[in-house]
Coordinates of C-alpha atoms in Angstrom, one line a residue:
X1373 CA 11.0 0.8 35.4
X1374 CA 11.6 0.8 39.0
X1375 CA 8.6 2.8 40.5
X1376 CA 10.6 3.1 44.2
X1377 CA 11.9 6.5 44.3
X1378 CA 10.4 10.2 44.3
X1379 CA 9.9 11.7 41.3
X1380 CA 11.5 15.1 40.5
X1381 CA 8.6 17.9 40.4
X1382 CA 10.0 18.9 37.0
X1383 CA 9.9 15.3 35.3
X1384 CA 6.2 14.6 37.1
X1385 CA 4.9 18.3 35.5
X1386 CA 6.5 17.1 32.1
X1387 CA 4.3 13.4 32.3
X1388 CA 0.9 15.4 33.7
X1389 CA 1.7 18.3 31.0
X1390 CA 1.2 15.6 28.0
X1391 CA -1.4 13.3 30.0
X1392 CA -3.4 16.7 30.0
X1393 CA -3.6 17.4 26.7
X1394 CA -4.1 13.8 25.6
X1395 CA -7.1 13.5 27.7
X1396 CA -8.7 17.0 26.7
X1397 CA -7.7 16.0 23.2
X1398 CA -9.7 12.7 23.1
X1399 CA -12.7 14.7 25.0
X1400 CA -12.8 16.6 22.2
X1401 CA -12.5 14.1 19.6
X1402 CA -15.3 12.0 21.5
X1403 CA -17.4 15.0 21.3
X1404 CA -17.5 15.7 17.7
X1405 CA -17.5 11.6 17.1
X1406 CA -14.6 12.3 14.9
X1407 CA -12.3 9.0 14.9
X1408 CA -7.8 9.8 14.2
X1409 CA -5.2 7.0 13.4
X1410 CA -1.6 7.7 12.9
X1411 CA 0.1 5.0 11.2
X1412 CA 1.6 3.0 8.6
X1413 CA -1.3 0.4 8.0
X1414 CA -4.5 1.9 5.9
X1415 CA -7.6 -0.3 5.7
X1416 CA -8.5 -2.3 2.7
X1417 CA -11.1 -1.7 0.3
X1418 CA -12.3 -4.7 0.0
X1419 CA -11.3 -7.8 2.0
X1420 CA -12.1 -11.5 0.8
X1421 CA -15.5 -11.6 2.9
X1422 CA -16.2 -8.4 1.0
X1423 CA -15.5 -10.6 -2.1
X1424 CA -17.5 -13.2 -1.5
X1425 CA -20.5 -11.2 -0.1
X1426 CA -20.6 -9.8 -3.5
X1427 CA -20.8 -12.8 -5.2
X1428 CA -23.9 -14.3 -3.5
X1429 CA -21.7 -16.7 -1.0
X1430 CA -21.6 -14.8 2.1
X1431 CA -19.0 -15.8 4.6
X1432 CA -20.0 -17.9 7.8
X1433 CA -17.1 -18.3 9.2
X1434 CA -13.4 -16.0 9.0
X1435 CA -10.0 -16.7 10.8
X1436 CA -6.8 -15.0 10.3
X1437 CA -4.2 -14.2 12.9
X1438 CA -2.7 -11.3 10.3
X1439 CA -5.5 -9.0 9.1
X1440 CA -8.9 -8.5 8.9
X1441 CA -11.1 -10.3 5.9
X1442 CA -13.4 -7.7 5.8
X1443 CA -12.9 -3.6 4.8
X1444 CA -15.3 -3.1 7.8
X1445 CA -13.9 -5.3 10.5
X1446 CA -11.7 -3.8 13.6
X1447 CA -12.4 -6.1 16.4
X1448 CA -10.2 -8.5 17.5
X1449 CA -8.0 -10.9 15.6
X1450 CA -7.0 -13.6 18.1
X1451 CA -6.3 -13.9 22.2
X1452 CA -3.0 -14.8 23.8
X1453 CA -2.2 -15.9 26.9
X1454 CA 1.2 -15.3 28.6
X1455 CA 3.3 -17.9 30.7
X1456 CA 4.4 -15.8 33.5
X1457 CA 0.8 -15.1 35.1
X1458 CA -1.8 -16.5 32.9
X1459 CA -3.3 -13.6 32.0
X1460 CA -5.1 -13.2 28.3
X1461 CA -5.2 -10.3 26.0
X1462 CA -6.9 -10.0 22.8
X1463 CA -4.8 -8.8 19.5
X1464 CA -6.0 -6.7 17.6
X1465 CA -5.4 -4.3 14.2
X1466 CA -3.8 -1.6 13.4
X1467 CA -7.0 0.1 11.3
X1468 CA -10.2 -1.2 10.6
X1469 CA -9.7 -3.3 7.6
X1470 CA -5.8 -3.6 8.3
X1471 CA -2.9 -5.9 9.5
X1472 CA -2.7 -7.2 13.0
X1473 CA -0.9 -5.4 16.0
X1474 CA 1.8 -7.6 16.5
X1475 CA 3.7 -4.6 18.6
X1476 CA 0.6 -5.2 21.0
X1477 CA 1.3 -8.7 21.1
X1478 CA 4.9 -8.4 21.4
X1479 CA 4.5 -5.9 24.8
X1480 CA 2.4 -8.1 26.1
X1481 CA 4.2 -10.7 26.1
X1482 CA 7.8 -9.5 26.6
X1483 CA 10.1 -11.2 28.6
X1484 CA 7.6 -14.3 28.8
X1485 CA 6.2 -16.7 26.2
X1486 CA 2.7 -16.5 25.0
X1487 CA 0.2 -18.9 23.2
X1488 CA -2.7 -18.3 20.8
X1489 CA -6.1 -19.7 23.1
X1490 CA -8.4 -18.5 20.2
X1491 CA -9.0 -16.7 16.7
X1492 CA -11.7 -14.8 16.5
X1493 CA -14.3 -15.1 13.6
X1494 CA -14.6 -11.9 12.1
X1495 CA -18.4 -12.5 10.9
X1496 CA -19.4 -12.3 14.3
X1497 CA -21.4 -15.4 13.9
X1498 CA -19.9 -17.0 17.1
X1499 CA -17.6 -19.5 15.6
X1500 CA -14.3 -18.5 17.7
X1501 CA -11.7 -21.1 17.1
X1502 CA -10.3 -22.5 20.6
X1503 CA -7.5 -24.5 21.3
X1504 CA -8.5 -28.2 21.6
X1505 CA -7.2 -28.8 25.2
X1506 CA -6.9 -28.3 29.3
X1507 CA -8.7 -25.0 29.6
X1508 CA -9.7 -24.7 25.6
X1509 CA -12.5 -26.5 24.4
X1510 CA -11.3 -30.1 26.0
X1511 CA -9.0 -32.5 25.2
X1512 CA -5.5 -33.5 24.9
X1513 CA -4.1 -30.9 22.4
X1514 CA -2.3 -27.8 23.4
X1515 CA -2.5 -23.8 22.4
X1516 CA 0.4 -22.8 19.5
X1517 CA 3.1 -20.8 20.5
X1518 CA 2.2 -17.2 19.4
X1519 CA 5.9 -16.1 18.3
X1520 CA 7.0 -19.2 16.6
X1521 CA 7.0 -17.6 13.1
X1522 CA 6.5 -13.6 12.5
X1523 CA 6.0 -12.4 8.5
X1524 CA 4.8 -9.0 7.5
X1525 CA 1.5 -8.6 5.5
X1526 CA 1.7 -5.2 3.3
X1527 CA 4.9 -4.3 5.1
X1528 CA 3.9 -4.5 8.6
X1529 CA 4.8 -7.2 11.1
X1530 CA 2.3 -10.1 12.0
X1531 CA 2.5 -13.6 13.7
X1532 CA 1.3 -17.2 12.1
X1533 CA -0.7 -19.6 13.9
X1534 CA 2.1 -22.3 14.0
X1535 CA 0.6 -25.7 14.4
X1536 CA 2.8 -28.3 15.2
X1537 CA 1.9 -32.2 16.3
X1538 CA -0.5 -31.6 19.6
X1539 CA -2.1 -28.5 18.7
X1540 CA -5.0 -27.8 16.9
X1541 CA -8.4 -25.6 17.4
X1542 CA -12.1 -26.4 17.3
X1543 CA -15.5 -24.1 17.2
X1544 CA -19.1 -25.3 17.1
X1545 CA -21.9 -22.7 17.6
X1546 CA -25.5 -24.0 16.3
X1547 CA -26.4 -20.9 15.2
X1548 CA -23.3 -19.8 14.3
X1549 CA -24.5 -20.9 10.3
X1550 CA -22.2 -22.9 9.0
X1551 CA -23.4 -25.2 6.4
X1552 CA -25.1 -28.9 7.2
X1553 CA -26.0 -31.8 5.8
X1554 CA -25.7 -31.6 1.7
X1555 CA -26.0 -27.8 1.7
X1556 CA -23.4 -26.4 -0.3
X1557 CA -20.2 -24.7 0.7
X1558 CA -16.8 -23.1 0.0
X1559 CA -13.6 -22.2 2.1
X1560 CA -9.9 -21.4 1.4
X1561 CA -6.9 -21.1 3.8
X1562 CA -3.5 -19.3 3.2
X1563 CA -0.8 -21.4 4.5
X1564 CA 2.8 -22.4 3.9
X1565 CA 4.7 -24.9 1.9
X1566 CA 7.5 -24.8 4.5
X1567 CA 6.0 -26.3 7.8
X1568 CA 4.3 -29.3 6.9
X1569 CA 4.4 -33.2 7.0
X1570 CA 2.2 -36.6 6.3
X1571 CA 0.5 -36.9 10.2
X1572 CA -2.9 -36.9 10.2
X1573 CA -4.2 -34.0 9.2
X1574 CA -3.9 -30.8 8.4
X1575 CA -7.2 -29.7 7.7
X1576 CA -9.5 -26.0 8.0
X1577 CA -13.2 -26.7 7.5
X1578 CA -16.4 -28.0 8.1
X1579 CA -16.2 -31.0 11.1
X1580 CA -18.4 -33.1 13.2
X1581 CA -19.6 -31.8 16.4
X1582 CA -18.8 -34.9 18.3
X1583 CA -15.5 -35.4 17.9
X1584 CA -15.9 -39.0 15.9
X1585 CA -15.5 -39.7 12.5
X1586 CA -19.0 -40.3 11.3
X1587 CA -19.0 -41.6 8.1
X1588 CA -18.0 -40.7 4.7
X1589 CA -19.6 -37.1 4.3
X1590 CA -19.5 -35.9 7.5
X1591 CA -16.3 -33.3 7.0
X1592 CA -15.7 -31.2 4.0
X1593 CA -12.5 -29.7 5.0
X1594 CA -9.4 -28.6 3.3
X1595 CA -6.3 -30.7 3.9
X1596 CA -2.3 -29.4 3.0
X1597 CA 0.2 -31.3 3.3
X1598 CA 1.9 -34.6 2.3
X1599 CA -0.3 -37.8 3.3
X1600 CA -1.0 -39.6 0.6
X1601 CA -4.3 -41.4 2.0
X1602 CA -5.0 -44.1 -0.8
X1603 CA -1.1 -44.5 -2.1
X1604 CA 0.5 -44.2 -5.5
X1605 CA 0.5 -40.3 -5.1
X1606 CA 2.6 -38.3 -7.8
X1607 CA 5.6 -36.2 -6.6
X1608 CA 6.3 -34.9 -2.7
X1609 CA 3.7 -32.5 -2.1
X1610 CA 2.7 -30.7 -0.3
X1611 CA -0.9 -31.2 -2.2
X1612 CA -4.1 -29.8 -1.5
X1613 CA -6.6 -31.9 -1.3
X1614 CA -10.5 -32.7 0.6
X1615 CA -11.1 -34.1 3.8
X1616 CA -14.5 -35.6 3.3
X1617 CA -14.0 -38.2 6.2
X1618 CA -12.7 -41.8 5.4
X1619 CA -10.2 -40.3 3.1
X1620 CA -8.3 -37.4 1.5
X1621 CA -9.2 -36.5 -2.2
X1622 CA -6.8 -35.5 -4.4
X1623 CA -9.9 -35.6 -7.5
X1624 CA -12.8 -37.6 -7.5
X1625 CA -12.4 -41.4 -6.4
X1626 CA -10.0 -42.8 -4.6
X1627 CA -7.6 -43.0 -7.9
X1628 CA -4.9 -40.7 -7.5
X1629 CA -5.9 -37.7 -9.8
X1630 CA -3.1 -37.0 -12.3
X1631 CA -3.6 -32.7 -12.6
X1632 CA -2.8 -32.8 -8.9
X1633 CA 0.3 -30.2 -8.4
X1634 CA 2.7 -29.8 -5.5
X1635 CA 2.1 -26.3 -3.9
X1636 CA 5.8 -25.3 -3.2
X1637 CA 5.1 -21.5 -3.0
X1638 CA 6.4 -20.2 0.7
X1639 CA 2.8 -19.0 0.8
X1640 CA 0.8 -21.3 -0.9
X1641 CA -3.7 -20.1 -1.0
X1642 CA -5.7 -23.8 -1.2
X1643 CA -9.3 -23.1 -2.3
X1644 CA -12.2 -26.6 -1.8
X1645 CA -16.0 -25.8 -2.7
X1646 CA -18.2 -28.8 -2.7
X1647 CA -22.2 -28.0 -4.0
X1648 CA -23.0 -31.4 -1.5
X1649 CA -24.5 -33.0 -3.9
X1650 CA -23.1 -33.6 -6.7
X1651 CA -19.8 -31.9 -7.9
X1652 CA -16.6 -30.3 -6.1
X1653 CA -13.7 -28.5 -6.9
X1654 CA -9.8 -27.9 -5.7
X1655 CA -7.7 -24.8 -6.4
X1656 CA -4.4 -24.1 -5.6
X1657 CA -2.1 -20.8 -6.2
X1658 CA 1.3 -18.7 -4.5
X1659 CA -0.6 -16.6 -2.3
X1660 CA 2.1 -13.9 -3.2
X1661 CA 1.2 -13.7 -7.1
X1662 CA -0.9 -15.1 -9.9
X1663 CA -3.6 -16.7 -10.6
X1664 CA -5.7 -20.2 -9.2
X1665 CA -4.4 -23.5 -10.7
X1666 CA -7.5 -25.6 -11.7
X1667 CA -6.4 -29.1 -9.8
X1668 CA -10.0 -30.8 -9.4
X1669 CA -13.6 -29.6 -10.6
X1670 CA -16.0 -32.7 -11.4
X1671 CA -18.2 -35.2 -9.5
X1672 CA -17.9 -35.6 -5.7
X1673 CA -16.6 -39.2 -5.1
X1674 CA -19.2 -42.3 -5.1
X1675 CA -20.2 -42.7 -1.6
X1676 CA -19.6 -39.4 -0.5
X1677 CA -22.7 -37.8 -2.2
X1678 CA -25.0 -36.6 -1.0
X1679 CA -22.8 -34.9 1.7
X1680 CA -23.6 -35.0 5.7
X1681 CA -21.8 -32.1 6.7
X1682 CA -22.0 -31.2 10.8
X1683 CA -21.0 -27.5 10.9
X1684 CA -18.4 -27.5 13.2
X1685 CA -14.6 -26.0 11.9
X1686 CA -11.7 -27.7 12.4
X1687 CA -8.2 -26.1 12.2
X1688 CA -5.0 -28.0 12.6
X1689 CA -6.9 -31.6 13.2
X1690 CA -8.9 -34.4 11.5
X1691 CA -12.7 -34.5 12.4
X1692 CA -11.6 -37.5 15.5
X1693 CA -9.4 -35.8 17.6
X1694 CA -8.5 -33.8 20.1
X1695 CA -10.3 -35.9 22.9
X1696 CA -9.0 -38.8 23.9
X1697 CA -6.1 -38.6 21.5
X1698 CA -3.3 -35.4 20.0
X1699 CA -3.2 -34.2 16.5
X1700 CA -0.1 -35.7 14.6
X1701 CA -0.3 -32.6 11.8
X1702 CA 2.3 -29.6 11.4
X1703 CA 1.1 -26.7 9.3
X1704 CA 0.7 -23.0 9.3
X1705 CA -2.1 -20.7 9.0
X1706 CA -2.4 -17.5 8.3
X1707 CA -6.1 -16.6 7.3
X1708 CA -8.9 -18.4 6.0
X1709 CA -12.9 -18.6 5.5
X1710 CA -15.9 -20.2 5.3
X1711 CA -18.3 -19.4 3.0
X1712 CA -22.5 -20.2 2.4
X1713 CA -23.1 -21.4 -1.5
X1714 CA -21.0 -22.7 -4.1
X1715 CA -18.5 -19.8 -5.4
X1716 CA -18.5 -18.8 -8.5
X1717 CA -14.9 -19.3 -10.5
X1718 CA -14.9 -15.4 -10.7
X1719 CA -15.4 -15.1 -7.2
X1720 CA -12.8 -17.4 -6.4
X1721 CA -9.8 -15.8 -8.9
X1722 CA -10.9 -11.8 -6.9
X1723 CA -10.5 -13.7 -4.1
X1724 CA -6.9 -14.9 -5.3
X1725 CA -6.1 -11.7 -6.5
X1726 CA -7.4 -9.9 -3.2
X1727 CA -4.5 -12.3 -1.0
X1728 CA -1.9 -11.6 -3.8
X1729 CA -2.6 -7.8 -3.2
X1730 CA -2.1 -8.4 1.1
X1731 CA 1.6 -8.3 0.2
X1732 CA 2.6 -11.9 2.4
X1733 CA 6.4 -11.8 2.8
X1734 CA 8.9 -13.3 5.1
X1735 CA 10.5 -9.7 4.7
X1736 CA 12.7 -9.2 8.3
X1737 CA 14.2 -5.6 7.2
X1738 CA 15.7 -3.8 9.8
X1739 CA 13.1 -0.3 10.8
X1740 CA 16.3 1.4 11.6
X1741 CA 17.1 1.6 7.6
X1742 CA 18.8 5.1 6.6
X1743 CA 15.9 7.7 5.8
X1744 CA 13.4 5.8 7.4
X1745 CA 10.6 7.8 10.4
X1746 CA 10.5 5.3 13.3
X1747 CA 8.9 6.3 16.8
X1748 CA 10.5 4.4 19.6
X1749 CA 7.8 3.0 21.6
X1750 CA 8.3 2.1 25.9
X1751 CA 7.9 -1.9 26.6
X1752 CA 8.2 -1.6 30.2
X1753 CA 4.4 -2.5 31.5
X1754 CA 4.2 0.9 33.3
X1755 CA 5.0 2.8 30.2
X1756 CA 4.0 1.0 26.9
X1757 CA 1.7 3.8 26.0
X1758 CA 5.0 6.2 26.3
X1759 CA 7.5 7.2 23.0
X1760 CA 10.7 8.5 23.5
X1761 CA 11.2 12.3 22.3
X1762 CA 12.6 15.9 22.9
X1763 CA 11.2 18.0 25.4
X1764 CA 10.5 21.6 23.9
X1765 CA 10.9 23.2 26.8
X1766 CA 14.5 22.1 27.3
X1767 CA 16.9 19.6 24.5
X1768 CA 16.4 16.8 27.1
X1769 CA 15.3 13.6 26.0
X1770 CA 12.3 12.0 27.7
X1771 CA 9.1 9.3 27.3
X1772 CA 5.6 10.5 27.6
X1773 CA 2.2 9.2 26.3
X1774 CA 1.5 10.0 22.5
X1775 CA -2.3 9.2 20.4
X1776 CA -3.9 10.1 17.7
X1777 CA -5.1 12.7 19.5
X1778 CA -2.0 14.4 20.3
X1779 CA -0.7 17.6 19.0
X1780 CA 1.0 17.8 15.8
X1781 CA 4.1 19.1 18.4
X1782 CA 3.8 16.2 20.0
X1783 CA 3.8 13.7 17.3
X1784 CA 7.1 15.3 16.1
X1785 CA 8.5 15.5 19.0
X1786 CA 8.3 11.4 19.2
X1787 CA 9.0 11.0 15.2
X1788 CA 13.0 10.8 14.5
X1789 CA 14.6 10.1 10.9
X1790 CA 16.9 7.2 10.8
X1791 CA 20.5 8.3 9.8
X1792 CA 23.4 6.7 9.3
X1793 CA 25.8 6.3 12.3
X1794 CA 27.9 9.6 12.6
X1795 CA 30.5 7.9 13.8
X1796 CA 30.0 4.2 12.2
X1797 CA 27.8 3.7 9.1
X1798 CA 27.1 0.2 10.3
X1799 CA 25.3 1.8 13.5
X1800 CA 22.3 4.5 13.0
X1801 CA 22.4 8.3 14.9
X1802 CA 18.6 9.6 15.2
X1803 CA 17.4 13.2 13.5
X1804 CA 14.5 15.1 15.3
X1805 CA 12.0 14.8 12.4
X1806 CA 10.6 18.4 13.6
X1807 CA 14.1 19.9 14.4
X1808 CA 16.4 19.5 11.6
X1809 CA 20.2 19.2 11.9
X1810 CA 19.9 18.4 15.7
X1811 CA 19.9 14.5 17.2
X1812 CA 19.7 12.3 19.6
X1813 CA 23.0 12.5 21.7
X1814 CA 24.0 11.0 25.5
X1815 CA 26.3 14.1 27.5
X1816 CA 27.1 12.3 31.1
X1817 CA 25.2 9.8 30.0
X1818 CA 21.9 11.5 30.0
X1819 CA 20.4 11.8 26.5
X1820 CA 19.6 15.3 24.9
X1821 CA 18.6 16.9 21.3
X1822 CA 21.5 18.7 20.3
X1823 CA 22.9 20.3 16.7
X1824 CA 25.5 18.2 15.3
X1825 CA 28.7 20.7 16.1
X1826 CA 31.0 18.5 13.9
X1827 CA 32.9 16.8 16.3
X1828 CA 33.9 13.5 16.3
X1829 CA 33.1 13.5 20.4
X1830 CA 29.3 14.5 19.0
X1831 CA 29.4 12.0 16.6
X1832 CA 30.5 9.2 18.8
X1833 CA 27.7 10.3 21.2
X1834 CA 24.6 10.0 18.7
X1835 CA 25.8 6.7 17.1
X1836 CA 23.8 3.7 18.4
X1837 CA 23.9 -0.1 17.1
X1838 CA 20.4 -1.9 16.9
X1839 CA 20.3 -5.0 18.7
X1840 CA 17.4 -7.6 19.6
X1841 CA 15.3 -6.2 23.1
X1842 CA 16.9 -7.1 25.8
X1843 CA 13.8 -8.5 27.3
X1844 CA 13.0 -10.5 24.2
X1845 CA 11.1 -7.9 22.7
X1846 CA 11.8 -5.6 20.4
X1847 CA 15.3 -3.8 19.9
X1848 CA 17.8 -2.6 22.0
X1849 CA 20.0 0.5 21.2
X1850 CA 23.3 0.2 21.9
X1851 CA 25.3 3.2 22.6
X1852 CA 28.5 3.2 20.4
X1853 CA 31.5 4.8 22.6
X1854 CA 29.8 2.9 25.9
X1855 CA 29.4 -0.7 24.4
X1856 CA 27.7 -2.0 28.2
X1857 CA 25.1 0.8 28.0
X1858 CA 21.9 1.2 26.0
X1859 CA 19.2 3.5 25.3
X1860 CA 17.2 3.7 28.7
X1861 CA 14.1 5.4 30.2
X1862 CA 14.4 5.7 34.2
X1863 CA 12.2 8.3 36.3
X1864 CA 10.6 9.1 32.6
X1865 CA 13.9 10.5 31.5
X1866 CA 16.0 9.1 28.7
X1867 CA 19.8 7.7 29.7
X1868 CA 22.6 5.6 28.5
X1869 CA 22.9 2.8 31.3
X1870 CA 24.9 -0.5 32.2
X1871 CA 23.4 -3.5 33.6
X1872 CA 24.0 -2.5 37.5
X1873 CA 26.5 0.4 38.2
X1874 CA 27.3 3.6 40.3
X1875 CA 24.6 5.7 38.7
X1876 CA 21.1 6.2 39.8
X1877 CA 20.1 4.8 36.1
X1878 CA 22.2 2.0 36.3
X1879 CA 19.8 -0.2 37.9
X1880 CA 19.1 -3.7 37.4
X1881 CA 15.6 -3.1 38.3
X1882 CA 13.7 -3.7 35.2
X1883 CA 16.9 -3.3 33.5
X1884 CA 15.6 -5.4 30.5
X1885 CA 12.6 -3.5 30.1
X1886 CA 13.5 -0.3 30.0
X1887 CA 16.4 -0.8 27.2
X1888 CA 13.9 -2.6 24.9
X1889 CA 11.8 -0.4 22.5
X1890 CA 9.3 -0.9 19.8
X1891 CA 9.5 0.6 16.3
X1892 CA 6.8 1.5 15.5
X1893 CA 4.9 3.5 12.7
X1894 CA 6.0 7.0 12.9
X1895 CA 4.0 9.6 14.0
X1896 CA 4.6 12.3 11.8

C-alpha cells in the first residue's frame, strides 16, 4: 500500500479506534494469563511423540513441515528464507498441537520465492535439520523450494518439504540423544509415492557425523524410492527399505526379499526399527487409511550386526554426501521421527492410526464455496495483521487489525458468509455474517455494506470472481461488472481499482499487494 499521502483524520481514528482496543484487550488477557485462539485448527490429543512416549520409546528426534507431533508442541515448524532480501522467518502452527501456518508462510513470501533453511525438531533436543549447503550446514546441496507442493492436513493448507536432486538436510548435536553404536532404535517418515526416483538416496535417519560412508553399520536410516541396490528387485516400487550403509535392505541379506510391496499410496507412512543387534523390521501403509503392512521383521543382515550407528539424521541424502558432491534423490517429506528403543508392534499400528486420523489430502477446494465463513486477510507487508470488514459506525468497507483478543463486534465485523454470485452463480457475492441480508457491494467504486434492494445494478455490484493473488499469493477478487478492477485496500479503505487509472485508488503502487487476500479461518 502506498504509504505517500496524508491520511484522512476519519480513516486514521477508524485504524487507532481498533489498535486501541486490541491492545487493551491483550493487556487484559496477559493479566489474567488467560490464552484465546480463533480458528479452524484445534490441537490434537495425542500426536505420534505422544504415542511413542507412552510406549516406553520416547522420541529423540521430530520433523514435519505440516503439524506438530506432539499434543504439547507450539513452537516452530520450519524457517524460510525469501529471494528478494534474504531475510528468514520461522513457520509456525495454527494451535499448539495443530497444522502449520501456511497463510504465514505464504505473506511472507508473496511476490518472491522462498526456501525451507531448516525444520525444527519438536523434542527440543537440538537436532534442527539444515540444508546441506552455502550458508546451511556446508556443502554442495541447496535449500527446497518452500511452495513446490501445498496439501492440506485435517482440512487446512500446509507445504511439503520437496526434495529434488541437490537438496537435502543434515543435523548432528552430541547431546541432542539420538541413538549410537548398537543401541536400539525406531523412526518412520510420511512421504509420497508420486515424487520419487532410483538416485542415491532417499533416506530419513540415523547418519555418520563425518560425512563418509563408514562401514556397514554406520546408518540405519529409512530409504523410499526405486533403487534396487543388489538387483533382481520385484515390481517398480517405490519400496521401503534400510539404509544400513553399503546397501539398501529390502529383508535380511542381500537376497531380494519376496513380501517386499510397492507403496503406491499418494501418501505412503514407511516405518524401520532395528534393536542393533540382532533383529529389524520394515513397515509400510497409505498414510491416509488402514493398517501397517508387515514387509520385513527377522534378523539384521550378516555383517551388519552388531550395528555402529553415529547419531546424526539424514533427510533427502545417503550418509556420503553433501560435501564435496550433490544428492542425486527426489522425494517428499512431510513428517517423521526418531525414536529411543525398539517399538513395540502396538505402538507402531497407534502410530499408523494416529497419521491416518491427520486427514493428508491433496484436497485444493476453493474457501470461497457457497455457505462457507471466510475472513479476508491483508498481504500487503504494512497490513498483514489487517481483515477486511464493515465499519459500524458507517456501511463503509474498510481493513483494520483483528486477534483473538478482539471484540465479538469486531470478529463479526471481519467474518462474511460466502454466497453465490447475485448476478453469476459461477462468481460469489459476500454476506455480513453479523448483519444479515446486507453485502459487500462497490457504489463509485468504493466498497460498502448494503441490503440487497433487489436490483440487478446491486446484484452486479456484490458479485466477484475468485482469482489466484495477484502478487502470487493468495486470491484475488475480481469485481464482476468492472472485469480490470479487484477488491482493493488503499489509505485503509476498501475499493474496486484498475491496474493504473484516473482515481486516487488506481495506483500501481503496490498494486499487486493490495488486490491479493488471504482466506483464512473465520472469525466468528
Amino acid at each position: 500500500m502506498n504509504k505517500e499521502y496524508m491520511v484522512p483524520a476519519l480513516l486514521i481514528f477508524r485504524k487507532l479506534r481498533r489498535e486501541v482496543v486490541v491492545c487493551l484487550a491483550a493487556v487484559a488477557l496477559a493479566c489474567t494469563g488467560l490464552i484465546a485462539f480463533s480458528g479452524a485448527s484445534q490441537a490434537a490429543a495425542q500426536g505420534p511423540c505422544d504415542i511413542y512416549a507412552a510406549g516406553g520409546t520416547p522420541c529423540v528426534a521430530a520433523h514435519s513441515t505440516t503439524r506438530a507431533l506432539f499434543a504439547s508442541y507450539n513452537g516452530p515448524l520450519y524457517q524460510v528464507q525469501r529471494a528478494s532480501d534474504s531475510t528468514l522467518h520461522d513457520i509456525g502452527l495454527l494451535s499448539a498441537g495443530g497444522v502449520a501456518d501456511a497463510a504465514t508462510q505464504d505473506s511472507f513470501c508473496g511476490g518472491t520465492t522462498c526456501t525451507i533453511t531448516r525444520v525444527y525438531d519438536q523434542t527440543g533436543g537440538g537436532n534442527n535439520l539444515v540444508y546441506q549447503g552455502p550458508g546451511g550446514t556446508g556443502g554442495a546441496d541447496t535449500a527446497a523450494t518452500a511452495t513446490t507442493e501445498a496439501i492440506s492436513v485435517g482440512g487446512q493448507k500446509a507445504y511439503a518439504l520437496y526434495i529434488k536432486p541437490g537438496n537435502s538436510y543434515f543435523a548432528y548435536n552430541s547431546a541432542g540423544g539420538v541413538p549410537t553404536g548398537s543401541s536400539p532404535e525406531g523412526e518412520y517418515m510420511v512421504t509420497s509415492s508420486t515424487h520419487v526416483n532410483n538416485g542415491c538416496c532417499f533416506d530419513y535417519g540415523n547418519t555418520e557425523i563425518d560425512h563418509k560412508a563408514d562401514g556397514n553399520g554406520a546408518m540405519d536410516a529409512i530409504n523410499f524410492g526405486t533403487e534396487c541396490w543388489f538387483g533382481s528387485c520385484s515390481g517398480t516400487g517405490p519400496w521401503v527399505q534400510a539404509d544400513l550403509e553399503n546397501g539398501l535392505f529390502s529383508g535380511g541379506s542381500k537376497t531380494w526379499n519376496p513380501n517386499q510391496v510397492s507403496q503406491t499410496s499418494r501418501f505412503v507412512t514407511a516405518m524401520l526399527k532395528n534393536n542393533g543387534t540382532t533383529q529389524m523390521a520394515l513397515k509400510g501403509a497409505n498414510a491416509q487409511s488402514g493398517s501397517l503392512t508387515q514387509l520385513y521383521s527377522g534378523a539384521l543382515p550378516g555383517g551388519w550386526n552388531p550395528m555402529h550407528k553415529q547419531g546424526a539424521v539424514i533427510l533427502g541424502s545417503g550418509g556420503d554426501c553433501c560435501q564435496t558432491n550433490r544428492n542425486a534423490s527426489a522425494g517428499t517429506f512431510y513428517e517423521g521421527a526418531m525414536v529411543k528403543g525398539y517399538p513395540s508392534d502396538a505402538t507402531d499400528a497407534a502410530v499408523q492410526a494416529n497419521i491416518a486420523s491427520a486427514g493428508y489430502s491433496t484436497s485444493t477446494t476453493t474457501p470461497f464455496t457457497p455457505g462457507a465463513k471466510v475472513s479476508l486477510q491483508a498481504t500487503t507487508s504494512c497490513c498483514t495483521g489487517d481483515y477486511l470488514q464493515h465499519d459500524p459506525s458507517d456501511d463503509k468497507v474498510v481493513i483494520a487489525p483483528v486477534t483473538s483478543s478482539s471484540p465479538a463486534t469486531d470478529k463479526g465485523d471481519a467474518t462474511w458468509i460466502v454466497r453465490a454470485g447475485l448476478a453469476n452463480s459461477n462468481c460469489v457475492s459476500f454476506e455480513s455474517a453479523n448483519a444479515s441480508g446486507k453485502y459487500l457491494r462497490h457504489y463509485a467504486f468504493q466498497l460498502h455494506l448494503q441490503p440487497d434492494d433487489g436490483s440487478s445494478q446491486f446484484a452486479a455490484d456484490a458479485t466477484f470472481c475468485p482469482k489466484p493473488g495477484n502478487s502470487g499469493t493468495g486470491y484475488s477478487l475480481q469485481s464482476f461488472n468492472y472485469p480490470a478492477k479487484y477488491i482493493r485496500h488503499y489509505r485503509f479503505t476498501g475499493y474496486v481499482a484498475s491496474n493504473g487509472g484516473t482515481n486516487a485508488w488506481d495506483t500501481t503502487s503496490s498494486w499487486t499487494q493490495d488486490t491479493s487476500w488471504l482466506a483464512g479461518a473465520p472469525w466468528s
